[in-house]
XYZ file of C-alpha atoms in Angstrom:
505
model
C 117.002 1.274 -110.730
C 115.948 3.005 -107.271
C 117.345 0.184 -105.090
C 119.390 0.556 -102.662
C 122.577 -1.180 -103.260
C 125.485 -2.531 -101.374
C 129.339 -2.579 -103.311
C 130.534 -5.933 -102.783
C 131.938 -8.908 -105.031
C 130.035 -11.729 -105.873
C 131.238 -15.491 -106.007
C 130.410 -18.093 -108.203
C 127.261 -19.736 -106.130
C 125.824 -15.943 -106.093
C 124.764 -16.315 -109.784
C 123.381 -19.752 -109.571
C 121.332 -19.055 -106.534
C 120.253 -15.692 -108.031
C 118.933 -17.485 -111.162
C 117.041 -20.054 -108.916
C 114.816 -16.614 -107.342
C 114.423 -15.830 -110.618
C 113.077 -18.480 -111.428
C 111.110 -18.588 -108.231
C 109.932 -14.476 -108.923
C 109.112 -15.604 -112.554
C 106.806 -18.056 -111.538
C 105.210 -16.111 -108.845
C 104.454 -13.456 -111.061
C 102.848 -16.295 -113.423
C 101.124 -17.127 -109.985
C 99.800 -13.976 -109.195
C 98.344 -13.094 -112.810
C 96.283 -16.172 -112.670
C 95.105 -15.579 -109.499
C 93.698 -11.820 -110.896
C 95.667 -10.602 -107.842
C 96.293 -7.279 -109.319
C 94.952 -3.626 -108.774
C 91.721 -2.646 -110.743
C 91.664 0.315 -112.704
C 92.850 3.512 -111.487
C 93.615 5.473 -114.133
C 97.302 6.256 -113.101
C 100.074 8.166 -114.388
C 103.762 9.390 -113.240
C 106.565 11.212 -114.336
C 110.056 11.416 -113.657
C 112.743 13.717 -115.534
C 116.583 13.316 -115.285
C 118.374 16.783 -114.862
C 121.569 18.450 -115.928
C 124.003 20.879 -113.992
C 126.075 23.357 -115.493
C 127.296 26.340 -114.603
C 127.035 29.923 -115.573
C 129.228 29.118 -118.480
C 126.902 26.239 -119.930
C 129.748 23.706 -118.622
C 128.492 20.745 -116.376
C 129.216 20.789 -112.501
C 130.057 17.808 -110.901
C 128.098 19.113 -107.550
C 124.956 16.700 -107.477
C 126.236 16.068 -103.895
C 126.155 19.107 -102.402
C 122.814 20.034 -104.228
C 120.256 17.335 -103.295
C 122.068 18.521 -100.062
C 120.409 21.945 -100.230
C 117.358 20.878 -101.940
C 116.799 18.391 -99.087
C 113.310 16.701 -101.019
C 112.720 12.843 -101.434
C 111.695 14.488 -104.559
C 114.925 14.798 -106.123
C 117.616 11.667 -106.050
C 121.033 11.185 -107.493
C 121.425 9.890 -110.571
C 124.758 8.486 -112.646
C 126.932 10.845 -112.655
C 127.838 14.396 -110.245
C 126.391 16.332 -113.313
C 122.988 14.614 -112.983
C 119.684 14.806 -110.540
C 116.065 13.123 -111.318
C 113.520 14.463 -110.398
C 109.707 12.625 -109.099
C 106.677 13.697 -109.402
C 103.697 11.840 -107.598
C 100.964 9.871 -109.242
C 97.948 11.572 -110.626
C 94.973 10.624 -112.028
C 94.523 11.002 -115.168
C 91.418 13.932 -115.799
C 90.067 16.933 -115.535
C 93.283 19.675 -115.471
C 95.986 16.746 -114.837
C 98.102 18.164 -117.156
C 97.930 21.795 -115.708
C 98.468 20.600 -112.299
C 101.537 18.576 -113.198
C 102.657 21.509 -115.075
C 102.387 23.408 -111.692
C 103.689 21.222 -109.688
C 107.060 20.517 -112.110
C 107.766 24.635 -112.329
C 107.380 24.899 -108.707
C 110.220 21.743 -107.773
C 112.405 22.850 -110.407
C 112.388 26.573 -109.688
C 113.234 25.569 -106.389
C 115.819 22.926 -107.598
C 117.258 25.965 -109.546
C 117.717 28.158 -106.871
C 119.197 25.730 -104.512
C 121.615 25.305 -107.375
C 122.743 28.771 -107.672
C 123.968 28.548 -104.121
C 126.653 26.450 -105.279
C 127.516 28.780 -108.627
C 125.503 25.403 -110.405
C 121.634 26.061 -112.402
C 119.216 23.163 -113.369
C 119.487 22.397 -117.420
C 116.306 20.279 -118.525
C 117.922 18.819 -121.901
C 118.446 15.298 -123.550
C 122.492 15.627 -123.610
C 123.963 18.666 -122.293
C 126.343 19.974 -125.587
C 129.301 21.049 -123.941
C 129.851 17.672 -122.245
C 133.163 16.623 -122.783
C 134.761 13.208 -123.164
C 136.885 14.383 -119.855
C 133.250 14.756 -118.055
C 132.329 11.338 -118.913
C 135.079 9.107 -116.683
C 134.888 6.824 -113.870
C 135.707 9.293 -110.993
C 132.744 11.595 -111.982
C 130.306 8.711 -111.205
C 128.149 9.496 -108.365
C 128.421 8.991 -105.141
C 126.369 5.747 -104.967
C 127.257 2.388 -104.164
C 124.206 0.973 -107.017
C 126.187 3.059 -109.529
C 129.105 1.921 -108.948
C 129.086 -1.790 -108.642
C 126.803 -1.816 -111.875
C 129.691 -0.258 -113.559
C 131.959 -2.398 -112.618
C 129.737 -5.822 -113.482
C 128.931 -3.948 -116.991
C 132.555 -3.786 -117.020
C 133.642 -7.259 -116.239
C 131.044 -8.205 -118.582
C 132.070 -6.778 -121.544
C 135.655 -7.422 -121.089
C 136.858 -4.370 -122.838
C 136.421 -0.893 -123.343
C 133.126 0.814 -124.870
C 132.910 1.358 -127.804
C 131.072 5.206 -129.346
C 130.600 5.389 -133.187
C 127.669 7.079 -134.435
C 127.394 8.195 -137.824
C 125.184 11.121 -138.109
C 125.649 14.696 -140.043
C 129.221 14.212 -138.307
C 130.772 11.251 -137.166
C 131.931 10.601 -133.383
C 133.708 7.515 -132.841
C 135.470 7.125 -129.114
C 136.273 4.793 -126.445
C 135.139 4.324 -123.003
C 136.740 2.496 -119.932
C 133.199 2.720 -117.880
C 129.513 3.093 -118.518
C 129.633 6.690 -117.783
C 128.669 8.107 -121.214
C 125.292 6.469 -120.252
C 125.325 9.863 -117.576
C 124.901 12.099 -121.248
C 121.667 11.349 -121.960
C 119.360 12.407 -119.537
C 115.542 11.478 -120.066
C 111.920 11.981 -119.155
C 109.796 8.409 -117.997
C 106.398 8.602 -118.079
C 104.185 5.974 -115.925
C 100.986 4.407 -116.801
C 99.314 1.992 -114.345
C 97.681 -0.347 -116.069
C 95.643 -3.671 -115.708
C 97.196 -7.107 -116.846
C 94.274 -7.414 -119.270
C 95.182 -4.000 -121.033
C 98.945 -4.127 -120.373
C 100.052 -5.982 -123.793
C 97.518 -3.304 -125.836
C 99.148 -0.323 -123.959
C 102.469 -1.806 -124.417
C 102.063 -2.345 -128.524
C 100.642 1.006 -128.903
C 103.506 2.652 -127.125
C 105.942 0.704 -128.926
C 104.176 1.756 -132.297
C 104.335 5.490 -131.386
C 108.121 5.542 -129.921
C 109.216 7.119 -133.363
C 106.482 10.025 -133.290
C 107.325 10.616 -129.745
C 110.744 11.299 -130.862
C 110.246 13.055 -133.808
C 108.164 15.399 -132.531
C 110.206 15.745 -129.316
C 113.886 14.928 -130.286
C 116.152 17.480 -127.765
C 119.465 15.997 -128.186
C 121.693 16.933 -131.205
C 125.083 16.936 -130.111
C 127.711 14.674 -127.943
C 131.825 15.683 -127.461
C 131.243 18.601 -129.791
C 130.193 16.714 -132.563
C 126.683 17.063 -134.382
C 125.048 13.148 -134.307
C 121.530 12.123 -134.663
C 118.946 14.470 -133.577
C 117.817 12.518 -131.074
C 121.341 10.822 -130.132
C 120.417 9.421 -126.705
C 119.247 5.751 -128.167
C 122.521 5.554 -129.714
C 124.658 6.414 -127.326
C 122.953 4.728 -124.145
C 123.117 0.990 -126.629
C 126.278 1.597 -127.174
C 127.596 2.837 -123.488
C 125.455 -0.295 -122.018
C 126.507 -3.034 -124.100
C 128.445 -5.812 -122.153
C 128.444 -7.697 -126.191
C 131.846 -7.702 -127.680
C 131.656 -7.689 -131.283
C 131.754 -11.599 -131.850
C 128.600 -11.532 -129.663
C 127.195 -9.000 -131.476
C 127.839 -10.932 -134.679
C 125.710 -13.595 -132.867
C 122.787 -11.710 -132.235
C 123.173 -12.184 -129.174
C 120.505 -8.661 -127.706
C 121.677 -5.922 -126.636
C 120.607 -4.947 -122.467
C 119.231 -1.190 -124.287
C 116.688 -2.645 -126.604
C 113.459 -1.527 -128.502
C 112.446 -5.842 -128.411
C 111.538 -7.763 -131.248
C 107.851 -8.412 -131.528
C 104.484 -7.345 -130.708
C 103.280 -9.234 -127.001
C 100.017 -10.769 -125.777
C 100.612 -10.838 -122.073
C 102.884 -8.521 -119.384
C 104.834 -11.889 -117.933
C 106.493 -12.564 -121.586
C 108.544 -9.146 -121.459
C 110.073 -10.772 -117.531
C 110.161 -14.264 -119.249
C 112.616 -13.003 -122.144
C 114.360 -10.955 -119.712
C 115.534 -13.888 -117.540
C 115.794 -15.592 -121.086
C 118.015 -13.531 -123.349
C 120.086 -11.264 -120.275
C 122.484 -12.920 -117.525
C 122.588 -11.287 -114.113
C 124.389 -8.288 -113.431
C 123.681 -7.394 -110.222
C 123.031 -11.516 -108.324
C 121.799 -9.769 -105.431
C 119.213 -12.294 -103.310
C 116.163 -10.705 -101.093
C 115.668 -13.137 -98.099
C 112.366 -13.175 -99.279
C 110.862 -16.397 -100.525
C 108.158 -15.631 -102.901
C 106.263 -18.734 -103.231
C 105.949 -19.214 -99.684
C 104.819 -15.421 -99.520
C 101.640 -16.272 -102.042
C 100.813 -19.842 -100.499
C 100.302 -17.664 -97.354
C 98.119 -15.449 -99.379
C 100.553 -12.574 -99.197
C 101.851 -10.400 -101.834
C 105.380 -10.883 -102.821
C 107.977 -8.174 -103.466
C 109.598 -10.138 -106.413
C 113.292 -8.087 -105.563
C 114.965 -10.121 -107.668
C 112.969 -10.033 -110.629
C 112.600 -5.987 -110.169
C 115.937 -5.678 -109.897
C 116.888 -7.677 -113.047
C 114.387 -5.605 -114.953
C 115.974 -2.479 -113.700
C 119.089 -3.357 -115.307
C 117.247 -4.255 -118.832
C 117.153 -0.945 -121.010
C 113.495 -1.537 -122.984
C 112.600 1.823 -124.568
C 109.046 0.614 -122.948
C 109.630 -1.492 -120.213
C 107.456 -3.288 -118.280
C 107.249 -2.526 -114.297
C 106.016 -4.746 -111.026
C 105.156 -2.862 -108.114
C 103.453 -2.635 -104.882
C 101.451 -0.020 -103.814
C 98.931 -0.134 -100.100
C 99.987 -3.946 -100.490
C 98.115 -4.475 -103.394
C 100.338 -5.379 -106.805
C 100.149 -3.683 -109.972
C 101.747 -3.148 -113.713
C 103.241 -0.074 -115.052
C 104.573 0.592 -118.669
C 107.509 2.813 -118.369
C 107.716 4.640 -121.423
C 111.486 5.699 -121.687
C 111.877 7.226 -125.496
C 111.807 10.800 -124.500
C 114.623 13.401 -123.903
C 114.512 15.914 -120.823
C 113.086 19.424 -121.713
C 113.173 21.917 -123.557
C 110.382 23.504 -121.127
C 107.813 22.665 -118.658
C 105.385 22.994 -120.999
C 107.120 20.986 -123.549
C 107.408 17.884 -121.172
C 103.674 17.999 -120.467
C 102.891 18.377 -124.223
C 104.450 15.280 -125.019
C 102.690 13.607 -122.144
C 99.615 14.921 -122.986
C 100.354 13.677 -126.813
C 101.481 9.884 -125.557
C 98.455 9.526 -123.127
C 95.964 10.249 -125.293
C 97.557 8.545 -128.309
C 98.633 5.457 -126.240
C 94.497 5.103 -125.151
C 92.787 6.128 -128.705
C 95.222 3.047 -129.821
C 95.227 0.411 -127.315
C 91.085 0.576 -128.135
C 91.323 0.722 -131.512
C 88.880 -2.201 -132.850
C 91.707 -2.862 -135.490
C 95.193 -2.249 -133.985
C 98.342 -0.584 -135.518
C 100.811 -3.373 -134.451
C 98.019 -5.927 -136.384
C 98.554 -3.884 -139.439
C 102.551 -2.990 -138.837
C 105.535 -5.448 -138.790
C 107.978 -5.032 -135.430
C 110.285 -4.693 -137.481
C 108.864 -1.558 -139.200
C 108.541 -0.049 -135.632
C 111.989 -0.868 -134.708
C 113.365 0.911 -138.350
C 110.895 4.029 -137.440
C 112.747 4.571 -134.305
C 115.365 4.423 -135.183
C 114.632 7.182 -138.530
C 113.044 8.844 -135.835
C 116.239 9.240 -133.800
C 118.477 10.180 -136.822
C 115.975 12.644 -138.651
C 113.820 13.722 -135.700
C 111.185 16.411 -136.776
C 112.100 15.697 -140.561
C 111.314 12.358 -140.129
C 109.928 10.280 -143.004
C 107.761 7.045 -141.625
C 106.439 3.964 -142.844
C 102.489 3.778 -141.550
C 99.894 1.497 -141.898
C 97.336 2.954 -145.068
C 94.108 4.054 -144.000
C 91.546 2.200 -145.774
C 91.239 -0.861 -148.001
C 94.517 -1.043 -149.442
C 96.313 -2.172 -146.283
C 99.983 -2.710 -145.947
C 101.981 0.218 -145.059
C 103.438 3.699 -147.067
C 106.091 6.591 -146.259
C 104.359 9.338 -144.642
C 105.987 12.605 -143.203
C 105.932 12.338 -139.342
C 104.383 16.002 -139.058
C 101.499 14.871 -141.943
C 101.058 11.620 -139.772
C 101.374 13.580 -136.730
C 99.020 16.567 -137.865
C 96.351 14.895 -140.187
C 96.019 10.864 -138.312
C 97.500 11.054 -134.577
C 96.532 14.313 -133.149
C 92.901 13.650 -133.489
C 93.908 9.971 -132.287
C 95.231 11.672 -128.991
C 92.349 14.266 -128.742
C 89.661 11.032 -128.556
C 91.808 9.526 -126.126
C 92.375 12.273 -123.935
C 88.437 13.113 -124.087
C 88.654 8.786 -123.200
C 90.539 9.522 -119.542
C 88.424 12.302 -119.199
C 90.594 15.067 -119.469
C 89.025 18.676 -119.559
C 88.795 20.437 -123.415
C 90.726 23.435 -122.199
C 94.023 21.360 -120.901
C 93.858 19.096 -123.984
C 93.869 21.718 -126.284
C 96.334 23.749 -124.735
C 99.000 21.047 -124.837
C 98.202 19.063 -128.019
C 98.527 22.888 -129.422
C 102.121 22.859 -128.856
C 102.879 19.460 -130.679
C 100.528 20.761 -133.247
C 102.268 24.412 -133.635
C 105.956 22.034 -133.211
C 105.014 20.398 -136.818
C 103.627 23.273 -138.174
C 106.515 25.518 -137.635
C 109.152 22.003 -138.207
C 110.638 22.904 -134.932
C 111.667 21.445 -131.859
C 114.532 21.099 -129.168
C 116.993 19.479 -131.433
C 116.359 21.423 -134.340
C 116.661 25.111 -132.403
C 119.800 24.006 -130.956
C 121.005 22.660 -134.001
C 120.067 26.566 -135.996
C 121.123 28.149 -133.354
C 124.652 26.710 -133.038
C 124.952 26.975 -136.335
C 123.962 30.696 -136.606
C 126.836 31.274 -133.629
C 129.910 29.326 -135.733
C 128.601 31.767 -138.529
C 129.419 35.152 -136.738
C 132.557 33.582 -135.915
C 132.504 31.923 -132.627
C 134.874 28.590 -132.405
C 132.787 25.439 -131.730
C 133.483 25.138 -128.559
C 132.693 28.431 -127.645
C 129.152 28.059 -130.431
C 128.251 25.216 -128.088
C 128.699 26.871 -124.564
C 127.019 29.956 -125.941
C 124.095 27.724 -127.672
C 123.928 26.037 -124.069
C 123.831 29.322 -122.268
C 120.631 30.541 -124.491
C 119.216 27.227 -124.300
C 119.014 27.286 -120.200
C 118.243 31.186 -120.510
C 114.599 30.364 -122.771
C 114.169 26.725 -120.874
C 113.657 29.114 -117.554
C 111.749 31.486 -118.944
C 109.429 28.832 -119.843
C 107.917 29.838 -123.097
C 107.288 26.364 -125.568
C 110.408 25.817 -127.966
C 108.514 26.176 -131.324
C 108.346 30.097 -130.165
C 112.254 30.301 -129.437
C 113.909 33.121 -131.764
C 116.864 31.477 -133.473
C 120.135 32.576 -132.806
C 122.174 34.626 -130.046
C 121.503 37.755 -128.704
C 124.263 40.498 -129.311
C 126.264 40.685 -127.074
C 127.004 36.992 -126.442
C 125.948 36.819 -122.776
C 127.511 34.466 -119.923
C 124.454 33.710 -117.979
């Protein structure tokens, strides 16, 4: 969320009055879009990756604390839990080498990260859900720090009424209760930031929503939760599930879930904030003294806390952001669908692939989401998360035909959305050399059917073959997994398996 919190109760005029700012936010926002207050185009983009740490032993280290400590860099903040760290990188434009300067830039912070780590026995580990997480890792007192953290637990809490409930049937089946929010803490992400205008934000937004499922297929990293084998990409799961203040007779409603992929295509940025106030009650009533109307009839430009706030506490998989930047508003999609790691260069591939894909769309003179049902979107993430890389799709047909077929997501990927990205990459003006280099890793990812999820998933079972118990297969797989992520070379190129002797570092 990235606000400053205070812990505190909340009485019974505190939700009322919060709804009324709302309310007040909602229609400034309304306000301000009509007014074509917003920033021109600039051609922005940001990143921000949530972190693991673990020890020499592949276990998680509940030292976030004393690390930021050492790092000592705005750059890096807390995040849920003591095993987690985010870290930010600064907006660039998008052109020219972008991607090899943000490639630079990320190796540099997290070497550094990682040796401000080792000071406290602790290493950085850039991957969707750590695998030797345990459900003993995942409690209340390992929350961090953080005041934010934990009141929203405890409103989450009170919201639900009861514990959490974990069952996700995948090639094995984990089912598991939770008396906090703190399983959320497993799955640790990457968010990538496009500034955008409120003419072009509902386009951007529909194309990202129609390419969640080949952003996770090609870039599912997250296999495995409490020692048990899931969904390849098991972070959407498990995040719903950890977040969800519905108990089952609300569920049975339909009443929507606060981690949500949304239920239809938009036309304008202010519906996303309208359903939010619409279909999710307050968590967090806290009021800015800020009025926001009186703000714009002064011809000012108004923060709109409460209506960021709310909207931090909304889970879209692409979520829509307000902000202010040299007092001049803007609009962000957030693009959340992606799992940290395995590599540097893997986390700029798949920005380089969502960029370009995300502009070659949004321009497309007749749109994917005009020839797709939602719904189909919503099913392909969701295939997506369970099959990642092996991932069979329903797509729009090319040609006359129209409707949609099953394709294989490394055929659609390989033969239809590569070239997509390449045009829209050559769109933003980014130089041949840096697009190739990157869209050459998702393209050698599908030709090889490998990613994050799937080497961890050969190479764990390769260790329970020579014998090692699961436990010991996972910490071992985990060990390997942060050896190759340092040395930096793409995943596609990782050699299956352990080396002989099993090592500890």
């Amino acid at each position: 969320m990235g606000e400053k919190v205070v812990a505190g109760g909340f009485d019974l005029s505190d939700r009322q009055r919060y709804r009324d700012k709302l309310r007040q936010c909602l229609t400034g926002l309304e306000r301000l879009l009509a007014q074509q207050r917003f920033d021109r185009p600039k051609n922005l983009m940001g990143l921000e990756i949530e972190l693991n740490l673990a020890g020499a032993d592949g276990l998680p280290k509940m030292l976030n604390g004393q690390v930021l400590e050492r790092i000592a860099s705005r750059d890096f903040q807390t995040e849920l839990a003591m095993f987690n760290l985010e870290v930010n990188i600064a907006p660039h434009r998008l052109g020219g080498r972008v991607f090899d300067r943000l490639a630079e830039e990320l190796r540099t912070s997290l070497a550094y990260a990682h040796r401000k780590a080792g000071e406290v026995d602790a290493g950085i580990v850039m991957i969707g859900i750590l695998p030797t997480l345990d459900r003993d890792d995942l409690v209340t007192s390992n929350l961090s720090e953080v005041d934010r953290y934990t009141l929203l637990n405890d409103q989450i809490v009170a919201a639900r009424g009861e514990e959490f409930a974990l069952d996700i049937d995948g090639v094995e089946h984990l089912s598991c209760t939770s008396k906090s929010i703190v399983p959320e803490a497993a799955c640790t992400s990457v968010q990538l930031h496009l500034q955008v205008t409120p003419s072009r934000f509902p386009d951007v937004w529909n194309a990202a929503q129609a390419v969640a499922a080949v952003q996770v297929a090609v870039g599912a990293n997250s296999p495995f939760l409490f020692g048990r084998e899931l969904w390849r990409e098991s972070r959407p799961p498990v995040f719903q599930q950890a977040t969800d203040t519905r108990p089952p007779e609300l569920q049975a409603q339909g009443v929507r879930p606060r981690t949500w992929f949304g239920e239809r295509w938009i036309s304008s940025a202010y519906e996303l904030f309208e359903e939010n106030l619409r279909y999710f009650p307050a968590l967090l009533p806290i009021c800015d003294e800020e009025d926001p109307l009186e703000v714009l009839a002064a011809g000012g430009v108004p923060k709109l806390a409460e209506l960021v706030l709310h909207n931090g506490t909304v889970y879209r998989w692409n979520r829509p952001v307000y902000g202010i930047a040299d007092g001049v508003p803007h609009l962000r999609v957030e693009n959340r669908v992606l799992p940290a790691g395995p590599t540097v260069s893997d986390v700029v591939a798949n920005a380089a692939f969502y960029y370009g894909l995300v502009r070659a769309l949004a321009e497309d003179s007749k749109p994917v989401w005009t020839r797709m049902p939602f719904e189909t979107a919503a099913a392909n993430f969701d295939t997506a998360c369970r099959y990642g890389i092996d991932a069979r799709l329903q797509w729009p047909r090319r040609g006359r035909l129209g409707g949609t077929a099953e394709v294989d997501a490394v055929s659609l990927v390989r033969e239809e959305l590569l070239p997509l990205a390449e045009a829209g990459l050559d769109a933003w003006g980014v130089e041949p050399a840096d697009r190739d280099f990157y869209l050459g890793i998702i393209e050698e990812r599908c030709r090889r059917r490998t990613n994050g999820a799937s080497w961890q998933v050969a190479t764990f079972h390769r260790a329970r073959e020579a014998g090692l118990s699961r436990d010991a297969a996972l910490a071992a797989t985990t060990r390997r997994y942060a050896e190759l992520s340092h040395q930096g070379e793409p995943a596609h190129t990782w050699p299956v398996g352990l080396p002989e002797p099993v090592p500890m570092r």
